[in-house]
Tab-separated table of C-alpha atoms and ligand atoms in Angstrom:
chain	number	residue	atom	x	y	z
U	1	MET	CA	-19.079	8.249	-13.430
U	2	ARG	CA	-17.424	5.519	-11.192
U	3	ASN	CA	-19.547	3.357	-8.646
U	4	ILE	CA	-16.596	2.203	-6.327
U	5	LEU	CA	-15.807	0.182	-4.121
U	6	VAL	CA	-12.297	-0.376	-1.560
U	7	THR	CA	-12.426	-2.172	1.254
U	8	GLY	CA	-9.856	-2.315	4.095
U	9	ALA	CA	-10.606	0.964	3.867
U	10	LEU	CA	-9.275	1.464	7.867
U	11	GLY	CA	-6.037	1.192	6.454
U	12	GLN	CA	-2.694	3.173	5.883
U	13	ILE	CA	-3.650	3.559	2.708
U	14	GLY	CA	-7.226	3.439	2.410
U	15	SER	CA	-8.158	5.613	5.407
U	16	GLU	CA	-6.878	8.410	2.709
U	17	LEU	CA	-8.063	7.189	-0.312
U	18	THR	CA	-11.491	6.661	0.099
U	19	LEU	CA	-11.121	9.983	0.553
U	20	LYS	CA	-9.591	11.106	-2.235
U	21	LEU	CA	-11.334	9.536	-4.937
U	22	ARG	CA	-14.677	10.639	-2.645
U	23	GLU	CA	-13.563	14.161	-3.199
U	24	ARG	CA	-12.606	13.632	-6.682
U	25	TYR	CA	-16.077	10.610	-8.273
U	26	GLY	CA	-18.390	12.318	-4.933
U	27	HIS	CA	-18.714	11.308	-1.559
U	28	ASP	CA	-21.552	8.880	-2.169
U	29	ASN	CA	-19.699	6.972	-5.492
U	30	VAL	CA	-17.488	5.935	-2.652
U	31	ILE	CA	-18.479	2.308	-1.037
U	32	ALA	CA	-15.786	2.004	1.670
U	33	SER	CA	-15.573	-1.011	3.848
U	34	ASP	CA	-13.398	-2.908	6.301
U	35	ILE	CA	-13.643	-6.215	8.450
U	36	LYS	CA	-13.737	-3.979	11.335
U	37	ARG	CA	-16.555	-2.224	13.224
U	38	LEU	CA	-16.483	1.949	13.029
U	39	GLN	CA	-16.539	3.495	16.790
U	40	ASN	CA	-19.737	5.366	16.823
U	41	SER	CA	-17.475	8.456	16.474
U	42	GLU	CA	-16.233	7.302	12.871
U	43	LEU	CA	-19.645	6.566	11.950
U	44	GLU	CA	-20.707	9.668	10.700
U	45	GLU	CA	-16.449	10.187	8.621
U	46	TRP	CA	-16.926	7.057	7.297
U	47	GLN	CA	-20.508	7.229	5.732
U	48	PRO	CA	-20.944	5.069	3.427
U	49	TYR	CA	-19.328	1.697	5.389
U	50	TYR	CA	-19.993	-2.352	5.050
U	51	ILE	CA	-18.239	-4.539	7.681
U	52	ALA	CA	-17.643	-6.848	5.097
U	53	ASP	CA	-15.190	-10.074	4.546
U	54	CYS	CA	-13.011	-9.687	1.632
U	55	THR	CA	-12.941	-13.817	2.634
U	56	HIS	CA	-17.015	-14.199	2.160
U	57	ALA	CA	-17.715	-14.166	-2.282
U	58	ASN	CA	-21.276	-12.854	-0.644
U	59	GLU	CA	-20.603	-10.438	1.319
U	60	LEU	CA	-18.971	-8.265	-1.871
U	61	ALA	CA	-21.498	-9.667	-4.246
U	62	ASP	CA	-23.991	-7.852	-2.171
U	63	ILE	CA	-22.893	-4.325	-1.610
U	64	VAL	CA	-21.286	-4.813	-5.130
U	65	LYS	CA	-24.779	-5.565	-6.426
U	66	GLU	CA	-26.316	-3.701	-4.027
U	67	GLN	CA	-25.176	-0.133	-5.653
U	68	GLN	CA	-24.081	-1.479	-8.234
U	69	ILE	CA	-20.598	-1.178	-8.027
U	70	ASP	CA	-18.259	-1.207	-11.773
U	71	THR	CA	-14.674	-0.030	-10.183
U	72	ILE	CA	-12.579	-1.843	-7.036
U	73	TYR	CA	-10.014	-0.718	-5.356
U	74	HIS	CA	-8.473	-3.988	-3.263
U	75	LEU	CA	-6.535	-2.819	-0.107
U	76	ALA	CA	-7.609	-5.023	2.440
U	77	ALA	CA	-4.594	-7.689	2.874
U	78	ILE	CA	-1.641	-8.873	5.770
U	79	LEU	CA	0.997	-6.973	5.627
U	80	SER	CA	5.108	-8.880	5.983
U	81	ALA	CA	5.813	-8.772	9.579
U	82	VAL	CA	2.320	-10.095	10.733
U	83	ALA	CA	2.245	-12.893	7.662
U	84	GLU	CA	5.143	-13.995	8.670
U	85	ARG	CA	3.519	-15.401	12.429
U	86	ASP	CA	0.072	-16.398	10.787
U	87	PRO	CA	0.618	-17.163	6.587
U	88	LEU	CA	-1.682	-19.649	6.288
U	89	ASN	CA	-4.157	-17.233	7.387
U	90	ALA	CA	-2.494	-14.108	5.357
U	91	TRP	CA	-2.575	-17.050	2.603
U	92	ASN	CA	-6.656	-17.127	3.056
U	93	ILE	CA	-6.924	-13.223	3.100
U	94	ASN	CA	-3.526	-12.613	0.699
U	95	VAL	CA	-5.229	-14.390	-2.031
U	96	ASN	CA	-8.719	-15.854	-1.254
U	97	GLY	CA	-10.175	-12.980	-1.062
U	98	LEU	CA	-8.547	-11.442	-3.269
U	99	LEU	CA	-9.261	-14.922	-5.741
U	100	ASN	CA	-13.094	-13.909	-4.310
U	101	VAL	CA	-12.909	-10.151	-5.626
U	102	LEU	CA	-11.880	-11.374	-9.278
U	103	GLU	CA	-14.915	-13.271	-8.892
U	104	VAL	CA	-17.691	-11.275	-7.987
U	105	SER	CA	-15.881	-8.432	-10.796
U	106	LYS	CA	-16.581	-11.111	-14.036
U	107	SER	CA	-19.956	-11.935	-12.828
U	108	PHE	CA	-20.612	-7.986	-12.137
U	109	GLY	CA	-18.026	-6.835	-14.851
U	110	CYS	CA	-16.245	-5.225	-12.267
U	111	ALA	CA	-12.524	-2.414	-12.678
U	112	VAL	CA	-9.332	-3.781	-10.228
U	113	PHE	CA	-7.144	-1.735	-8.710
U	114	THR	CA	-4.699	-4.233	-6.687
U	115	PRO	CA	-1.885	-3.207	-5.064
U	116	SER	CA	1.643	-5.818	-5.240
U	117	SER	CA	4.477	-4.719	-3.425
U	118	ILE	CA	8.412	-3.821	-3.480
U	119	GLY	CA	7.917	-8.009	-1.014
U	120	ALA	CA	6.699	-9.939	-4.450
U	121	PHE	CA	10.489	-10.146	-4.675
U	122	GLY	CA	13.179	-11.652	-3.062
U	123	PRO	CA	17.281	-12.579	-2.864
U	124	SER	CA	17.416	-13.437	-6.098
U	125	THR	CA	16.720	-10.786	-7.716
U	126	PRO	CA	18.438	-8.765	-8.385
U	127	SER	CA	18.173	-5.920	-5.283
U	128	ILE	CA	20.257	-2.362	-7.677
U	129	ASN	CA	17.742	-0.980	-10.357
U	130	THR	CA	15.012	-4.041	-9.867
U	131	PRO	CA	13.777	-3.858	-13.455
U	132	GLN	CA	10.209	-3.921	-13.371
U	133	ASP	CA	10.223	-7.718	-15.380
U	134	THR	CA	12.959	-9.670	-13.308
U	135	ILE	CA	13.198	-12.704	-11.349
U	136	GLN	CA	10.172	-13.314	-8.840
U	137	ARG	CA	11.298	-15.971	-5.605
U	138	PRO	CA	9.908	-14.261	-2.726
U	139	GLU	CA	10.913	-16.035	0.661
U	140	THR	CA	8.088	-14.911	2.228
U	141	MET	CA	4.570	-15.839	3.228
U	142	TYR	CA	3.766	-11.775	1.965
U	143	GLY	CA	5.814	-12.838	-0.848
U	144	ILE	CA	4.266	-15.920	-2.471
U	145	THR	CA	0.576	-13.979	-2.289
U	146	LYS	CA	1.688	-10.878	-4.019
U	147	VAL	CA	3.435	-12.881	-6.525
U	148	SER	CA	0.477	-14.837	-7.281
U	149	GLY	CA	-2.026	-12.626	-7.036
U	150	GLU	CA	0.059	-10.512	-9.529
U	151	LEU	CA	-1.255	-12.926	-11.834
U	152	LEU	CA	-4.142	-13.537	-10.607
U	153	CYS	CA	-4.515	-10.187	-11.932
U	154	ASP	CA	-3.174	-11.047	-15.347
U	155	TYR	CA	-4.944	-14.547	-15.452
U	156	TYR	CA	-8.278	-13.021	-15.202
U	157	HIS	CA	-7.272	-10.144	-17.615
U	158	LYS	CA	-6.222	-12.177	-20.608
U	159	LYS	CA	-9.351	-15.192	-19.951
U	160	TYR	CA	-12.106	-13.048	-18.795
U	161	GLY	CA	-11.148	-9.581	-19.720
U	162	ILE	CA	-11.710	-8.165	-16.488
U	163	ASP	CA	-9.215	-4.242	-16.211
U	164	THR	CA	-7.435	-5.511	-13.382
U	165	ARG	CA	-4.879	-2.407	-12.852
U	166	GLY	CA	-2.019	-2.673	-9.681
U	167	LEU	CA	1.071	-1.630	-8.364
U	168	ARG	CA	4.598	-2.568	-6.461
U	169	TYR	CA	4.609	0.096	-3.369
U	170	PRO	CA	7.409	0.350	-1.712
U	171	GLY	CA	8.456	1.164	1.979
U	172	LEU	CA	4.978	3.852	2.473
U	173	ILE	CA	5.579	6.939	4.839
U	174	SER	CA	1.911	8.697	6.262
U	175	TYR	CA	0.730	10.578	9.186
U	176	LYS	CA	-2.644	9.368	9.365
U	177	THR	CA	-3.086	5.873	9.813
U	178	LEU	CA	-0.131	4.020	11.089
U	179	PRO	CA	0.872	1.128	9.631
U	180	GLY	CA	-1.021	-2.920	10.135
U	181	GLY	CA	2.510	-4.656	10.046
U	182	GLY	CA	5.050	-5.049	7.681
U	183	THR	CA	8.437	-4.605	7.742
U	184	THR	CA	9.111	-0.887	6.222
U	185	ASP	CA	7.030	0.930	9.959
U	186	TYR	CA	10.532	2.087	10.577
U	187	ALA	CA	9.703	3.955	8.609
U	188	VAL	CA	6.994	5.684	9.762
U	189	GLU	CA	7.977	5.188	13.293
U	190	ILE	CA	10.706	6.941	13.543
U	191	TYR	CA	8.407	10.853	12.907
U	192	TYR	CA	6.415	10.164	15.980
U	193	GLU	CA	9.472	9.540	17.849
U	194	ALA	CA	11.545	12.441	16.994
U	195	ILE	CA	8.824	14.456	17.985
U	196	ARG	CA	7.988	12.444	20.977
U	197	LYS	CA	11.260	11.773	22.179
U	198	GLN	CA	13.992	13.035	19.431
U	199	LYS	CA	15.202	9.563	19.620
U	200	TYR	CA	14.284	6.161	18.142
U	201	THR	CA	15.701	1.824	18.037
U	202	CYS	CA	15.745	1.254	14.745
U	203	TYR	CA	15.316	-2.481	14.246
U	204	LEU	CA	16.759	-2.605	10.911
U	205	ASN	CA	19.758	-2.397	10.340
U	206	PRO	CA	22.217	0.671	8.769
U	207	GLY	CA	22.698	0.404	5.986
U	208	THR	CA	18.944	-1.408	4.178
U	209	TYR	CA	18.059	0.197	1.965
U	210	LEU	CA	14.669	-0.096	0.695
U	211	ASP	CA	13.057	2.225	-1.531
U	212	MET	CA	10.056	4.813	0.055
U	213	MET	CA	7.746	6.737	-1.081
U	214	TYR	CA	4.756	9.031	0.926
U	215	MET	CA	1.301	8.788	0.526
U	216	PRO	CA	0.071	11.589	-1.249
U	217	ASP	CA	2.057	10.183	-4.300
U	218	ALA	CA	0.386	6.980	-4.126
U	219	ILE	CA	-3.265	7.902	-3.244
U	220	LYS	CA	-1.915	9.993	-6.987
U	221	ALA	CA	0.319	6.674	-8.795
U	222	ALA	CA	-2.897	4.912	-7.902
U	223	ILE	CA	-5.905	6.881	-8.980
U	224	GLU	CA	-3.660	7.473	-12.147
U	225	LEU	CA	-3.289	4.197	-12.567
U	226	MET	CA	-6.340	2.953	-12.984
U	227	GLU	CA	-7.906	6.424	-15.813
U	228	ALA	CA	-4.352	5.712	-17.410
U	229	ASN	CA	-5.349	4.655	-20.760
U	230	PRO	CA	-6.145	0.561	-21.075
U	231	ASP	CA	-3.740	0.958	-25.042
U	232	ASN	CA	-0.829	1.621	-23.662
U	233	LEU	CA	-0.626	-1.324	-20.423
U	234	ILE	CA	1.811	-3.374	-21.392
U	235	HIS	CA	2.519	-4.141	-17.513
U	236	ARG	CA	-0.758	-3.614	-16.292
U	237	ASN	CA	-0.348	-5.429	-13.149
U	238	ALA	CA	2.584	-4.790	-11.011
U	239	PHE	CA	4.043	-1.576	-12.463
U	240	ASN	CA	7.604	-0.834	-9.728
U	241	VAL	CA	7.217	2.825	-8.243
U	242	SER	CA	9.078	4.418	-5.662
U	243	ALA	CA	10.202	7.529	-4.787
U	244	MET	CA	13.337	7.265	-2.934
U	245	SER	CA	15.703	5.001	-1.798
U	246	VAL	CA	16.302	5.554	2.015
U	247	ALA	CA	18.531	3.449	4.878
U	248	PRO	CA	17.159	4.217	7.787
U	249	GLU	CA	20.836	7.074	8.544
U	250	ASP	CA	19.489	8.597	5.480
U	251	ILE	CA	15.832	9.128	7.299
U	252	ALA	CA	17.825	9.974	10.191
U	253	ASN	CA	19.542	12.392	8.796
U	254	GLU	CA	17.049	14.565	7.409
U	255	ILE	CA	15.003	14.704	10.506
U	256	LYS	CA	17.842	16.027	12.694
U	257	THR	CA	17.715	19.446	10.228
U	258	ILE	CA	14.770	19.950	11.966
U	259	TYR	CA	15.527	18.825	15.039
U	260	PRO	CA	19.062	18.708	15.682
U	261	ASP	CA	19.765	16.598	19.304
U	262	PHE	CA	17.540	13.858	17.165
U	263	SER	CA	19.012	9.996	17.623
U	264	ILE	CA	18.985	6.926	16.224
U	265	GLU	CA	20.424	3.304	17.945
U	266	TYR	CA	20.103	-0.156	15.687
U	267	LYS	CA	19.136	-3.204	17.948
U	268	SER	CA	18.191	-5.454	15.130
U	269	ASP	CA	14.776	-7.280	14.576
U	270	PRO	CA	16.486	-10.842	12.833
U	271	VAL	CA	12.150	-11.535	10.997
U	272	ARG	CA	11.840	-8.512	9.438
U	273	GLN	CA	15.591	-7.965	8.674
U	274	ALA	CA	15.935	-10.841	6.691
U	275	ILE	CA	12.312	-9.585	5.347
U	276	ALA	CA	14.839	-6.155	4.111
U	277	ASP	CA	17.700	-7.626	3.529
U	278	SER	CA	15.005	-9.936	0.762
U	279	TRP	CA	14.165	-7.097	-0.764
U	280	PRO	CA	15.196	-4.580	-4.059
U	281	ASN	CA	17.320	-1.586	-2.736
U	282	ASN	CA	16.121	0.136	-5.612
U	283	MET	CA	13.416	-0.620	-8.411
U	284	ASP	CA	14.345	0.767	-11.970
U	285	ASP	CA	10.131	2.464	-12.191
U	286	SER	CA	10.920	3.921	-15.757
U	287	CYS	CA	8.294	1.155	-17.526
U	288	ALA	CA	5.133	2.852	-14.486
U	289	CYS	CA	6.547	7.078	-16.150
U	290	GLU	CA	6.465	4.979	-19.863
U	291	GLU	CA	2.939	3.959	-19.428
U	292	TRP	CA	1.335	6.120	-17.876
U	293	GLY	CA	3.489	8.846	-17.369
U	294	TRP	CA	4.178	8.357	-13.421
U	295	LYS	CA	6.320	10.978	-11.442
U	296	PRO	CA	6.680	11.313	-8.012
U	297	SER	CA	5.948	14.848	-6.502
U	298	PHE	CA	8.065	14.310	-2.720
U	299	ASN	CA	11.556	12.960	-1.589
U	300	LEU	CA	12.788	12.490	0.930
U	301	LYS	CA	13.772	16.563	2.360
U	302	THR	CA	9.857	17.305	1.552
U	303	MET	CA	8.702	14.042	2.399
U	304	THR	CA	10.371	14.560	6.429
U	305	LYS	CA	8.951	18.606	6.347
U	306	ASP	CA	5.939	17.819	5.147
U	307	MET	CA	5.458	14.812	7.214
U	308	ILE	CA	6.628	17.069	10.382
U	309	GLU	CA	4.637	19.775	10.014
U	310	HIS	CA	1.336	17.617	10.038
U	311	LEU	CA	2.846	14.940	12.989
U	312	THR	CA	3.788	18.348	15.455
U	313	ILE	CA	-0.143	18.971	14.752
U	314	LYS	CA	-1.202	15.083	15.343
U	315	LEU	CA	0.699	14.912	18.549
U	316	HIS	CA	0.501	17.480	20.688
H	1	NAD	P1	-2.983	-2.420	6.438
H	1	NAD	O1	-3.123	-3.416	7.155
H	1	NAD	O2	-3.079	-0.735	6.740
H	1	NAD	O3	-4.769	-2.468	6.463
H	1	NAD	C1	-5.233	-3.401	5.831
H	1	NAD	C2	-6.668	-3.120	5.799
H	1	NAD	O4	-7.354	-4.115	5.566
H	1	NAD	C3	-7.365	-3.479	7.355
H	1	NAD	O5	-7.927	-1.874	8.045
H	1	NAD	C4	-7.714	-4.444	8.389
H	1	NAD	O6	-8.759	-4.475	9.302
H	1	NAD	C5	-8.942	-4.730	6.932
H	1	NAD	N1	-8.554	-6.487	6.343
H	1	NAD	C6	-8.161	-8.234	7.090
H	1	NAD	N2	-8.154	-8.474	6.570
H	1	NAD	C7	-8.891	-9.089	5.469
H	1	NAD	C8	-10.429	-8.517	5.592
H	1	NAD	N3	-9.553	-10.505	5.697
H	1	NAD	N4	-11.344	-8.480	4.816
H	1	NAD	C9	-12.073	-7.188	4.288
H	1	NAD	N5	-11.277	-7.124	5.596
H	1	NAD	C10	-9.990	-7.298	6.043
H	1	NAD	O7	-2.463	-2.026	5.079
H	1	NAD	P2	-2.442	-1.555	3.237
H	1	NAD	O8	-1.055	-0.692	4.393
H	1	NAD	O9	-2.996	-0.511	3.766
H	1	NAD	O10	-1.825	-2.117	3.055
H	1	NAD	C11	-3.484	-1.965	1.832
H	1	NAD	C12	-2.401	-3.347	0.039
H	1	NAD	O11	-1.202	-1.658	0.018
H	1	NAD	C13	-1.674	-4.583	0.722
H	1	NAD	O12	-2.301	-5.597	-0.404
H	1	NAD	C14	-0.566	-3.638	1.084
H	1	NAD	O13	0.076	-5.319	0.793
H	1	NAD	C15	-0.234	-3.629	0.068
H	1	NAD	N6	1.085	-2.704	0.489
H	1	NAD	C16	1.013	-1.028	1.385
H	1	NAD	C17	2.225	-0.494	1.468
H	1	NAD	C18	2.586	0.013	3.061
H	1	NAD	O14	3.147	0.606	2.152
H	1	NAD	N7	1.125	-0.041	3.410
H	1	NAD	C19	3.519	-1.938	0.378
H	1	NAD	C20	3.307	-2.103	-0.159
H	1	NAD	C21	1.978	-2.594	-0.875
H	2	AKB	C1	4.701	-4.157	4.392
H	2	AKB	O1	6.329	-3.247	4.635
H	2	AKB	O2	4.816	-5.190	4.296
H	2	AKB	C2	4.403	-3.094	3.938
H	2	AKB	C3	5.135	-3.436	2.617
H	2	AKB	C4	6.413	-2.601	1.621
H	2	AKB	O3	4.914	-4.574	1.157
H	2	AKB	N1	4.761	-1.693	4.509
């Protein structure tokens, strides 16, 4: 039986992963935590819930000890666009927060899942079919924290035998919780605006190809990786995973098959455009396929249909 702690549980991934973990391992065996205080109306849905700041190791240690946690899904982090506005805070949360999780896991023998990102690559990385093992010289603070996180997780596995595992997620698209300030957020916003206004102004230029994935696949990947036979894992902490490589006009064209009057225009934001231009167009995720059987279930067409169906209910 697993006793799981999720940090950053109220974020875009955590709000869906926590529910899935509770379905799979039993509601009370999955403890949600975040730095945010819950509204009264949310309390019942989220219990068991703790307020915990990952930069305070003692707060994590107290929960792990009290709840006899054996597995931590560490999702608390600052995303790429927000990180560029406050790089020191991003370093503190993304790196020192992870170090605290790893130290607590060393003390109490927990397994750790930590997401990395396409942001761990940079302009000198081959951008087409980006290999699993390649040049990683990111030029954003987010990317620097993500490469550091991959290396720290490898270090704690090799030196202390901690069962650390992780994925390089692409941009994630979902309808439940809005993204937390990344470069790929447009790929969520475009669906909301398609339903609300039938038009969208995109902050990335046409032709900006990036890897993307629908949230159900992202959740499936995290759970499958954590359940995989460790003997088969060579790349423990930073598996490339992708479901599709798309540019803004590809999503717009797919939305038009459902809303023929939908239109997109472009007004590039220089900061996010520069970040996107430094990331891969499409990653090679064959190591994830070979080592633990990764296979996405959604493509652009099936994801768009599902997003629009769910958002139509949510927004009306
Ligand atoms: P998010 O911004 O939606 O959620 C992060 C959560 O962490 C928020 O609820 C926030 O309140 C919480 N948090 C912030 N500071 C904290 C602190 N000091 N202590 C505890 N909690 C704190 O992020 P997300 O999209 O859910 O991302 C989760 C992880 O996945 C991150 O490591 C991110 O880099 C990675 N990732 C996300 C995507 C994506 O597209 N969503 C893609 C690649 C990688
Ligand atoms: C971001 O854009 O910062 C995230 C990511 C791809 O890591 N969505």
